[in-house]
PDB file of N, CA, C and O in Angstrom:
ATOM      1  N   MET N   1      -7.184  14.620   5.768  1.00  0.00           N
ATOM      2  CA  MET N   1      -6.434  13.411   6.060  1.00  0.00           C
ATOM      3  C   MET N   1      -7.193  13.164   7.875  1.00  0.00           C
ATOM      4  O   MET N   1      -6.778  13.808   8.463  1.00  0.00           O
ATOM      5  N   PRO N   2      -6.654  11.471   7.547  1.00  0.00           N
ATOM      6  CA  PRO N   2      -7.303  11.180   9.082  1.00  0.00           C
ATOM      7  C   PRO N   2      -6.374  10.864   9.569  1.00  0.00           C
ATOM      8  O   PRO N   2      -5.501   9.666  10.276  1.00  0.00           O
ATOM      9  N   THR N   3      -5.959  12.139  10.545  1.00  0.00           N
ATOM     10  CA  THR N   3      -4.095  11.722  12.036  1.00  0.00           C
ATOM     11  C   THR N   3      -4.242  11.009  12.773  1.00  0.00           C
ATOM     12  O   THR N   3      -4.011  10.895  13.269  1.00  0.00           O
ATOM     13  N   GLY N   4      -5.595  10.223  13.025  1.00  0.00           N
ATOM     14  CA  GLY N   4      -5.859   9.770  14.059  1.00  0.00           C
ATOM     15  C   GLY N   4      -5.641   8.196  13.994  1.00  0.00           C
ATOM     16  O   GLY N   4      -5.781   7.371  14.678  1.00  0.00           O
ATOM     17  N   ASP N   5      -5.424   7.969  12.245  1.00  0.00           N
ATOM     18  CA  ASP N   5      -5.884   6.648  12.393  1.00  0.00           C
ATOM     19  C   ASP N   5      -4.025   5.789  12.286  1.00  0.00           C
ATOM     20  O   ASP N   5      -2.701   6.698  12.087  1.00  0.00           O
ATOM     21  N   LEU N   6      -4.542   4.795  12.954  1.00  0.00           N
ATOM     22  CA  LEU N   6      -3.351   3.967  13.503  1.00  0.00           C
ATOM     23  C   LEU N   6      -2.353   3.287  12.845  1.00  0.00           C
ATOM     24  O   LEU N   6      -0.976   3.343  12.522  1.00  0.00           O
ATOM     25  N   VAL N   7      -3.017   3.256  11.992  1.00  0.00           N
ATOM     26  CA  VAL N   7      -2.093   2.551  10.361  1.00  0.00           C
ATOM     27  C   VAL N   7      -0.978   3.920   9.976  1.00  0.00           C
ATOM     28  O   VAL N   7       0.360   3.470   9.524  1.00  0.00           O
ATOM     29  N   LEU N   8      -2.146   4.644   9.459  1.00  0.00           N
ATOM     30  CA  LEU N   8      -1.060   5.963   9.361  1.00  0.00           C
ATOM     31  C   LEU N   8       0.131   6.621   9.839  1.00  0.00           C
ATOM     32  O   LEU N   8       1.131   6.592   9.264  1.00  0.00           O
ATOM     33  N   ARG N   9       0.040   6.805  11.207  1.00  0.00           N
ATOM     34  CA  ARG N   9       0.637   7.338  12.319  1.00  0.00           C
ATOM     35  C   ARG N   9       1.919   5.984  12.004  1.00  0.00           C
ATOM     36  O   ARG N   9       2.955   6.369  12.537  1.00  0.00           O
ATOM     37  N   ARG N  10       1.679   4.896  12.269  1.00  0.00           N
ATOM     38  CA  ARG N  10       2.641   4.357  12.318  1.00  0.00           C
ATOM     39  C   ARG N  10       3.346   3.897  10.751  1.00  0.00           C
ATOM     40  O   ARG N  10       4.870   3.781  10.973  1.00  0.00           O
ATOM     41  N   MET N  11       3.077   4.091   9.647  1.00  0.00           N
ATOM     42  CA  MET N  11       3.352   3.808   8.668  1.00  0.00           C
ATOM     43  C   MET N  11       4.454   4.864   7.902  1.00  0.00           C
ATOM     44  O   MET N  11       5.089   5.331   7.488  1.00  0.00           O
ATOM     45  N   ALA N  12       3.702   5.943   8.406  1.00  0.00           N
ATOM     46  CA  ALA N  12       4.430   7.427   8.138  1.00  0.00           C
ATOM     47  C   ALA N  12       5.753   7.406   9.101  1.00  0.00           C
ATOM     48  O   ALA N  12       6.518   8.709   9.042  1.00  0.00           O
ATOM     49  N   ALA N  13       6.024   7.000  10.374  1.00  0.00           N
ATOM     50  CA  ALA N  13       6.548   7.229  11.326  1.00  0.00           C
ATOM     51  C   ALA N  13       8.150   6.229  10.825  1.00  0.00           C
ATOM     52  O   ALA N  13       8.300   5.511   9.921  1.00  0.00           O
ATOM     53  N   PRO N  14       9.299   6.784  11.217  1.00  0.00           N
ATOM     54  CA  PRO N  14      10.544   6.297  11.160  1.00  0.00           C
ATOM     55  C   PRO N  14      10.731   5.275  12.131  1.00  0.00           C
ATOM     56  O   PRO N  14      10.830   5.448  13.267  1.00  0.00           O
ATOM     57  N   ALA N  15      11.264   4.113  11.839  1.00  0.00           N
ATOM     58  CA  ALA N  15      11.772   3.114  12.342  1.00  0.00           C
ATOM     59  C   ALA N  15      10.931   2.489  13.370  1.00  0.00           C
ATOM     60  O   ALA N  15      11.096   2.850  14.462  1.00  0.00           O
ATOM     61  N   GLN N  16       9.907   1.695  13.191  1.00  0.00           N
ATOM     62  CA  GLN N  16       9.574   0.867  14.974  1.00  0.00           C
ATOM     63  C   GLN N  16       8.730   2.016  15.846  1.00  0.00           C
ATOM     64  O   GLN N  16       9.173   1.960  16.766  1.00  0.00           O
ATOM     65  N   ARG N  17       8.347   3.364  15.259  1.00  0.00           N
ATOM     66  CA  ARG N  17       8.031   4.123  16.082  1.00  0.00           C
ATOM     67  C   ARG N  17       6.137   4.552  15.696  1.00  0.00           C
ATOM     68  O   ARG N  17       5.839   4.663  14.735  1.00  0.00           O
ATOM     69  N   LEU N  18       5.736   5.259  16.344  1.00  0.00           N
ATOM     70  CA  LEU N  18       4.406   5.861  16.231  1.00  0.00           C
ATOM     71  C   LEU N  18       4.234   7.392  16.561  1.00  0.00           C
ATOM     72  O   LEU N  18       4.505   7.906  17.605  1.00  0.00           O
ATOM     73  N   LEU N  19       3.791   7.957  15.420  1.00  0.00           N
ATOM     74  CA  LEU N  19       3.623   9.350  15.626  1.00  0.00           C
ATOM     75  C   LEU N  19       2.500   9.683  16.211  1.00  0.00           C
ATOM     76  O   LEU N  19       1.306   8.690  16.319  1.00  0.00           O
ATOM     77  N   SER N  20       2.505  10.823  17.052  1.00  0.00           N
ATOM     78  CA  SER N  20       1.278  11.541  17.320  1.00  0.00           C
ATOM     79  C   SER N  20       0.837  12.013  16.137  1.00  0.00           C
ATOM     80  O   SER N  20       0.895  12.362  15.051  1.00  0.00           O
ATOM     81  N   ALA N  21      -0.653  12.180  16.465  1.00  0.00           N
ATOM     82  CA  ALA N  21      -1.774  12.665  15.403  1.00  0.00           C
ATOM     83  C   ALA N  21      -1.332  14.054  14.709  1.00  0.00           C
ATOM     84  O   ALA N  21      -1.374  14.652  13.732  1.00  0.00           O
ATOM     85  N   ARG N  22      -0.642  14.780  15.313  1.00  0.00           N
ATOM     86  CA  ARG N  22      -0.102  15.839  15.749  1.00  0.00           C
ATOM     87  C   ARG N  22       1.179  16.421  14.184  1.00  0.00           C
ATOM     88  O   ARG N  22       1.351  17.212  13.454  1.00  0.00           O
ATOM     89  N   GLU N  23       2.008  14.837  14.561  1.00  0.00           N
ATOM     90  CA  GLU N  23       3.133  14.594  14.452  1.00  0.00           C
ATOM     91  C   GLU N  23       2.871  14.592  12.736  1.00  0.00           C
ATOM     92  O   GLU N  23       3.538  14.837  11.961  1.00  0.00           O
ATOM     93  N   LEU N  24       1.809  13.617  12.737  1.00  0.00           N
ATOM     94  CA  LEU N  24       1.278  12.942  11.178  1.00  0.00           C
ATOM     95  C   LEU N  24       0.765  14.433  10.377  1.00  0.00           C
ATOM     96  O   LEU N  24       0.981  14.479   9.166  1.00  0.00           O
ATOM     97  N   GLU N  25       0.368  15.208  11.452  1.00  0.00           N
ATOM     98  CA  GLU N  25      -0.527  16.477  10.370  1.00  0.00           C
ATOM     99  C   GLU N  25       0.899  17.223  10.215  1.00  0.00           C
ATOM    100  O   GLU N  25       0.749  17.872   8.603  1.00  0.00           O
ATOM    101  N   GLU N  26       1.273  17.079  10.783  1.00  0.00           N
ATOM    102  CA  GLU N  26       2.623  18.292  10.133  1.00  0.00           C
ATOM    103  C   GLU N  26       3.450  18.078   9.025  1.00  0.00           C
ATOM    104  O   GLU N  26       3.774  18.407   8.542  1.00  0.00           O
ATOM    105  N   ARG N  27       3.542  16.491   9.582  1.00  0.00           N
ATOM    106  CA  ARG N  27       4.543  15.904   8.082  1.00  0.00           C
ATOM    107  C   ARG N  27       3.410  15.924   7.062  1.00  0.00           C
ATOM    108  O   ARG N  27       4.092  15.993   5.319  1.00  0.00           O
ATOM    109  N   ALA N  28       2.420  15.739   7.193  1.00  0.00           N
ATOM    110  CA  ALA N  28       0.980  15.797   5.912  1.00  0.00           C
ATOM    111  C   ALA N  28       1.155  16.896   5.050  1.00  0.00           C
ATOM    112  O   ALA N  28       0.751  17.451   3.743  1.00  0.00           O
ATOM    113  N   ARG N  29       1.298  17.871   5.747  1.00  0.00           N
ATOM    114  CA  ARG N  29       1.268  19.408   5.212  1.00  0.00           C
ATOM    115  C   ARG N  29       2.389  19.211   3.678  1.00  0.00           C
ATOM    116  O   ARG N  29       2.304  20.159   2.852  1.00  0.00           O
ATOM    117  N   ALA N  30       3.489  18.520   3.750  1.00  0.00           N
ATOM    118  CA  ALA N  30       4.435  18.436   2.960  1.00  0.00           C
ATOM    119  C   ALA N  30       3.765  17.771   1.628  1.00  0.00           C
ATOM    120  O   ALA N  30       4.078  18.356   0.548  1.00  0.00           O
ATOM    121  N   TRP N  31       2.775  17.228   1.673  1.00  0.00           N
ATOM    122  CA  TRP N  31       1.742  16.513   0.695  1.00  0.00           C
ATOM    123  C   TRP N  31       1.207  16.869   0.385  1.00  0.00           C
ATOM    124  O   TRP N  31       0.479  16.114  -0.774  1.00  0.00           O
ATOM    125  N   GLN N  32       1.004  18.197   0.331  1.00  0.00           N
ATOM    126  CA  GLN N  32      -0.226  19.218  -0.144  1.00  0.00           C
ATOM    127  C   GLN N  32       0.046  18.998  -1.456  1.00  0.00           C
ATOM    128  O   GLN N  32       0.926  19.332  -1.507  1.00  0.00           O
ATOM    129  N   PRO N  33      -0.836  19.045  -2.453  1.00  0.00           N
ATOM    130  CA  PRO N  33      -2.071  18.812  -2.427  1.00  0.00           C
ATOM    131  C   PRO N  33      -2.699  17.323  -2.694  1.00  0.00           C
ATOM    132  O   PRO N  33      -3.225  16.508  -3.109  1.00  0.00           O
ATOM    133  N   TRP N  34      -1.242  16.464  -2.325  1.00  0.00           N
ATOM    134  CA  TRP N  34      -1.072  14.581  -2.956  1.00  0.00           C
ATOM    135  C   TRP N  34      -1.905  13.716  -1.689  1.00  0.00           C
ATOM    136  O   TRP N  34      -1.340  12.764  -1.764  1.00  0.00           O
ATOM    137  N   ARG N  35      -2.466  14.379  -0.531  1.00  0.00           N
ATOM    138  CA  ARG N  35      -2.289  13.910   0.790  1.00  0.00           C
ATOM    139  C   ARG N  35      -3.197  12.748   0.588  1.00  0.00           C
ATOM    140  O   ARG N  35      -2.794  11.463   1.412  1.00  0.00           O
ATOM    141  N   GLY N  36      -4.604  12.526  -0.300  1.00  0.00           N
ATOM    142  CA  GLY N  36      -5.420  11.792  -0.544  1.00  0.00           C
ATOM    143  C   GLY N  36      -4.694  10.198  -0.710  1.00  0.00           C
ATOM    144  O   GLY N  36      -4.439   9.417  -0.694  1.00  0.00           O
ATOM    145  N   TYR N  37      -3.451  10.723  -1.937  1.00  0.00           N
ATOM    146  CA  TYR N  37      -2.666   9.192  -2.358  1.00  0.00           C
ATOM    147  C   TYR N  37      -2.232   9.028  -1.669  1.00  0.00           C
ATOM    148  O   TYR N  37      -1.570   7.914  -1.317  1.00  0.00           O
ATOM    149  N   ALA N  38      -1.307   9.695  -0.575  1.00  0.00           N
ATOM    150  CA  ALA N  38      -0.404   9.547   0.246  1.00  0.00           C
ATOM    151  C   ALA N  38      -1.187   8.548   1.223  1.00  0.00           C
ATOM    152  O   ALA N  38      -0.458   7.336   1.490  1.00  0.00           O
ATOM    153  N   VAL N  39      -2.363   8.465   1.738  1.00  0.00           N
ATOM    154  CA  VAL N  39      -3.097   7.700   2.487  1.00  0.00           C
ATOM    155  C   VAL N  39      -3.227   6.823   2.232  1.00  0.00           C
ATOM    156  O   VAL N  39      -3.045   5.775   2.256  1.00  0.00           O
ATOM    157  N   MET N  40      -3.845   6.626   0.489  1.00  0.00           N
ATOM    158  CA  MET N  40      -4.190   5.382  -0.066  1.00  0.00           C
ATOM    159  C   MET N  40      -2.715   4.421  -0.464  1.00  0.00           C
ATOM    160  O   MET N  40      -2.535   3.720   0.237  1.00  0.00           O
ATOM    161  N   HIS N  41      -1.501   5.225  -0.421  1.00  0.00           N
ATOM    162  CA  HIS N  41      -0.454   4.157  -0.660  1.00  0.00           C
ATOM    163  C   HIS N  41       0.220   3.269   0.161  1.00  0.00           C
ATOM    164  O   HIS N  41       0.472   2.633   0.704  1.00  0.00           O
ATOM    165  N   LEU N  42      -0.034   4.540   1.286  1.00  0.00           N
ATOM    166  CA  LEU N  42       0.410   3.969   3.011  1.00  0.00           C
ATOM    167  C   LEU N  42      -0.522   2.841   3.017  1.00  0.00           C
ATOM    168  O   LEU N  42       0.133   1.969   3.925  1.00  0.00           O
ATOM    169  N   TRP N  43      -1.545   2.735   3.264  1.00  0.00           N
ATOM    170  CA  TRP N  43      -2.760   1.213   3.802  1.00  0.00           C
ATOM    171  C   TRP N  43      -1.985   0.743   2.675  1.00  0.00           C
ATOM    172  O   TRP N  43      -2.381  -0.809   3.142  1.00  0.00           O
ATOM    173  N   ARG N  44      -2.071   0.813   1.488  1.00  0.00           N
ATOM    174  CA  ARG N  44      -1.714  -0.487   0.406  1.00  0.00           C
ATOM    175  C   ARG N  44      -0.253  -0.940   0.879  1.00  0.00           C
ATOM    176  O   ARG N  44       0.046  -1.897   1.371  1.00  0.00           O
ATOM    177  N   THR N  45       0.716   0.059   1.389  1.00  0.00           N
ATOM    178  CA  THR N  45       2.312  -0.382   1.953  1.00  0.00           C
ATOM    179  C   THR N  45       1.681  -1.318   2.910  1.00  0.00           C
ATOM    180  O   THR N  45       2.228  -2.059   3.703  1.00  0.00           O
ATOM    181  N   ALA N  46       1.052  -1.008   4.167  1.00  0.00           N
ATOM    182  CA  ALA N  46       0.436  -1.755   5.222  1.00  0.00           C
ATOM    183  C   ALA N  46      -0.003  -2.791   4.834  1.00  0.00           C
ATOM    184  O   ALA N  46       0.420  -3.819   6.197  1.00  0.00           O
ATOM    185  N   ALA N  47      -0.410  -2.539   4.246  1.00  0.00           N
ATOM    186  CA  ALA N  47      -1.089  -3.891   4.090  1.00  0.00           C
ATOM    187  C   ALA N  47      -0.169  -5.186   3.322  1.00  0.00           C
ATOM    188  O   ALA N  47      -0.155  -6.281   3.691  1.00  0.00           O
ATOM    189  N   THR N  48       0.384  -5.130   2.483  1.00  0.00           N
ATOM    190  CA  THR N  48       1.621  -5.735   2.079  1.00  0.00           C
ATOM    191  C   THR N  48       2.328  -6.228   3.159  1.00  0.00           C
ATOM    192  O   THR N  48       2.842  -7.187   2.972  1.00  0.00           O
ATOM    193  N   VAL N  49       2.854  -5.538   3.646  1.00  0.00           N
ATOM    194  CA  VAL N  49       4.111  -5.541   5.235  1.00  0.00           C
ATOM    195  C   VAL N  49       3.273  -6.835   5.823  1.00  0.00           C
ATOM    196  O   VAL N  49       3.900  -7.582   6.320  1.00  0.00           O
ATOM    197  N   ARG N  50       1.682  -6.471   6.303  1.00  0.00           N
ATOM    198  CA  ARG N  50       1.493  -7.848   7.136  1.00  0.00           C
ATOM    199  C   ARG N  50       1.115  -8.624   6.284  1.00  0.00           C
ATOM    200  O   ARG N  50       1.254  -9.772   6.890  1.00  0.00           O
ATOM    201  N   THR N  51       0.748  -8.793   4.866  1.00  0.00           N
ATOM    202  CA  THR N  51       0.724 -10.522   4.629  1.00  0.00           C
ATOM    203  C   THR N  51       2.299 -10.565   3.603  1.00  0.00           C
ATOM    204  O   THR N  51       2.162 -12.004   3.216  1.00  0.00           O
ATOM    205  N   VAL N  52       3.574 -10.336   4.009  1.00  0.00           N
ATOM    206  CA  VAL N  52       4.979 -11.007   3.630  1.00  0.00           C
ATOM    207  C   VAL N  52       4.861 -12.202   4.394  1.00  0.00           C
ATOM    208  O   VAL N  52       4.483 -11.979   5.527  1.00  0.00           O
ATOM    209  N   GLY N  53       5.137 -12.964   3.597  1.00  0.00           N
ATOM    210  CA  GLY N  53       5.774 -14.406   4.374  1.00  0.00           C
ATOM    211  C   GLY N  53       4.454 -15.283   3.900  1.00  0.00           C
ATOM    212  O   GLY N  53       4.475 -16.278   4.153  1.00  0.00           O
ATOM    213  N   ALA N  54       3.196 -14.410   3.690  1.00  0.00           N
ATOM    214  CA  ALA N  54       2.037 -15.588   3.639  1.00  0.00           C
ATOM    215  C   ALA N  54       1.968 -16.333   2.318  1.00  0.00           C
ATOM    216  O   ALA N  54       3.103 -15.368   1.250  1.00  0.00           O
ATOM    217  N   GLN N  55       2.035 -17.283   2.452  1.00  0.00           N
ATOM    218  CA  GLN N  55       1.830 -18.389   0.765  1.00  0.00           C
ATOM    219  C   GLN N  55       0.865 -17.985  -0.039  1.00  0.00           C
ATOM    220  O   GLN N  55      -0.549 -17.921   0.596  1.00  0.00           O
ATOM    221  N   PRO N  56       0.969 -17.301  -0.811  1.00  0.00           N
ATOM    222  CA  PRO N  56      -0.065 -17.264  -2.193  1.00  0.00           C
ATOM    223  C   PRO N  56      -0.759 -18.735  -2.135  1.00  0.00           C
ATOM    224  O   PRO N  56      -0.081 -19.212  -2.583  1.00  0.00           O
ATOM    225  N   GLU N  57      -2.369 -17.982  -2.320  1.00  0.00           N
ATOM    226  CA  GLU N  57      -2.945 -19.679  -2.790  1.00  0.00           C
ATOM    227  C   GLU N  57      -3.122 -19.511  -3.740  1.00  0.00           C
ATOM    228  O   GLU N  57      -3.092 -18.786  -5.346  1.00  0.00           O
ATOM    229  N   VAL N  58      -2.789 -21.082  -5.071  1.00  0.00           N
ATOM    230  CA  VAL N  58      -2.779 -21.319  -6.290  1.00  0.00           C
ATOM    231  C   VAL N  58      -3.698 -22.128  -6.252  1.00  0.00           C
ATOM    232  O   VAL N  58      -4.646 -22.886  -5.528  1.00  0.00           O
ATOM    233  N   ASN N  59      -5.072 -21.695  -7.445  1.00  0.00           N
ATOM    234  CA  ASN N  59      -5.709 -22.425  -7.773  1.00  0.00           C
ATOM    235  C   ASN N  59      -5.448 -23.172  -8.857  1.00  0.00           C
ATOM    236  O   ASN N  59      -5.259 -23.114  -9.847  1.00  0.00           O
ATOM    237  N   THR N  60      -5.434 -24.630  -8.822  1.00  0.00           N
ATOM    238  CA  THR N  60      -4.856 -25.498  -9.773  1.00  0.00           C
ATOM    239  C   THR N  60      -5.781 -25.769 -10.602  1.00  0.00           C
ATOM    240  O   THR N  60      -5.805 -26.358 -12.085  1.00  0.00           O
ATOM    241  N   GLU N  61      -6.981 -25.474 -10.249  1.00  0.00           N
ATOM    242  CA  GLU N  61      -8.384 -25.888 -11.440  1.00  0.00           C
ATOM    243  C   GLU N  61      -7.780 -24.830 -12.889  1.00  0.00           C
ATOM    244  O   GLU N  61      -7.778 -24.530 -14.132  1.00  0.00           O
ATOM    245  N   VAL N  62      -7.556 -23.129 -12.179  1.00  0.00           N
ATOM    246  CA  VAL N  62      -7.341 -22.458 -13.392  1.00  0.00           C
ATOM    247  C   VAL N  62      -5.635 -22.690 -13.878  1.00  0.00           C
ATOM    248  O   VAL N  62      -5.625 -22.348 -15.100  1.00  0.00           O
ATOM    249  N   ALA N  63      -5.238 -22.890 -13.437  1.00  0.00           N
ATOM    250  CA  ALA N  63      -3.501 -23.180 -13.772  1.00  0.00           C
ATOM    251  C   ALA N  63      -3.488 -24.390 -14.711  1.00  0.00           C
ATOM    252  O   ALA N  63      -2.932 -23.637 -15.787  1.00  0.00           O
ATOM    253  N   ALA N  64      -4.744 -24.905 -14.391  1.00  0.00           N
ATOM    254  CA  ALA N  64      -4.173 -26.135 -15.404  1.00  0.00           C
ATOM    255  C   ALA N  64      -5.235 -25.821 -16.932  1.00  0.00           C
ATOM    256  O   ALA N  64      -4.276 -26.422 -17.811  1.00  0.00           O
ATOM    257  N   ARG N  65      -5.962 -24.865 -17.065  1.00  0.00           N
ATOM    258  CA  ARG N  65      -6.507 -24.673 -17.801  1.00  0.00           C
ATOM    259  C   ARG N  65      -6.101 -23.657 -18.605  1.00  0.00           C
ATOM    260  O   ARG N  65      -6.152 -23.039 -19.912  1.00  0.00           O
ATOM    261  N   ARG N  66      -4.899 -22.791 -18.307  1.00  0.00           N
ATOM    262  CA  ARG N  66      -4.267 -21.873 -18.780  1.00  0.00           C
ATOM    263  C   ARG N  66      -3.817 -22.271 -20.055  1.00  0.00           C
ATOM    264  O   ARG N  66      -2.858 -23.593 -20.575  1.00  0.00           O
ATOM    265  N   LEU N  67      -3.271 -21.356 -20.991  1.00  0.00           N
ATOM    266  CA  LEU N  67      -2.694 -21.650 -22.251  1.00  0.00           C
ATOM    267  C   LEU N  67      -1.727 -21.519 -22.733  1.00  0.00           C
ATOM    268  O   LEU N  67      -1.114 -20.323 -21.788  1.00  0.00           O
ATOM    269  N   PRO N  68      -0.516 -22.229 -23.092  1.00  0.00           N
ATOM    270  CA  PRO N  68       0.953 -21.894 -23.560  1.00  0.00           C
ATOM    271  C   PRO N  68       0.546 -20.224 -23.995  1.00  0.00           C
ATOM    272  O   PRO N  68       0.011 -20.144 -25.211  1.00  0.00           O
ATOM    273  N   SER N  69       1.527 -19.787 -24.126  1.00  0.00           N
ATOM    274  CA  SER N  69       1.702 -17.986 -24.433  1.00  0.00           C
ATOM    275  C   SER N  69       2.300 -18.611 -26.026  1.00  0.00           C
ATOM    276  O   SER N  69       3.232 -19.143 -26.223  1.00  0.00           O
ATOM    277  N   ARG N  70       1.901 -17.464 -26.685  1.00  0.00           N
ATOM    278  CA  ARG N  70       2.143 -17.746 -27.880  1.00  0.00           C
ATOM    279  C   ARG N  70       2.531 -15.969 -28.670  1.00  0.00           C
ATOM    280  O   ARG N  70       2.351 -15.188 -28.276  1.00  0.00           O
ATOM    281  N   THR N  71       3.307 -15.926 -29.743  1.00  0.00           N
ATOM    282  CA  THR N  71       4.459 -15.029 -30.417  1.00  0.00           C
ATOM    283  C   THR N  71       3.583 -15.518 -31.446  1.00  0.00           C
ATOM    284  O   THR N  71       3.771 -15.940 -32.254  1.00  0.00           O
ATOM    285  N   LEU N  72       3.732 -13.874 -32.086  1.00  0.00           N
ATOM    286  CA  LEU N  72       2.745 -13.459 -33.354  1.00  0.00           C
ATOM    287  C   LEU N  72       4.491 -13.374 -33.818  1.00  0.00           C
ATOM    288  O   LEU N  72       5.390 -12.868 -33.360  1.00  0.00           O
ATOM    289  N   THR N  73       3.811 -13.918 -35.261  1.00  0.00           N
ATOM    290  CA  THR N  73       4.805 -13.889 -36.320  1.00  0.00           C
ATOM    291  C   THR N  73       4.597 -13.063 -37.341  1.00  0.00           C
ATOM    292  O   THR N  73       3.461 -13.098 -37.647  1.00  0.00           O
ATOM    293  N   CYS N  74       4.953 -12.227 -37.617  1.00  0.00           N
ATOM    294  CA  CYS N  74       4.539 -11.099 -38.922  1.00  0.00           C
ATOM    295  C   CYS N  74       5.348 -11.403 -40.426  1.00  0.00           C
ATOM    296  O   CYS N  74       7.261 -11.861 -40.587  1.00  0.00           O
ATOM    297  N   THR N  75       4.250 -11.835 -41.212  1.00  0.00           N
ATOM    298  CA  THR N  75       5.226 -12.291 -42.802  1.00  0.00           C
ATOM    299  C   THR N  75       4.852 -10.794 -43.801  1.00  0.00           C
ATOM    300  O   THR N  75       4.085 -10.005 -43.590  1.00  0.00           O
TER     301      THR N  75
END
């Protein structure tokens, strides 16, 4: 586990606090053997938090080509 990673240290910390590398290592012991998944989740959450409020780009060309959804009927 990359305990020196600032993103992980910030995301694993409670309420606007930065964990030390040693604190993160101690906390991560409870996540064994799933620490790799925890790292991916924390990084993904950090990316989501960073982009909150950003307006998604809409590709109007693709949106115009979308077909209406159809329901299947059984006879």
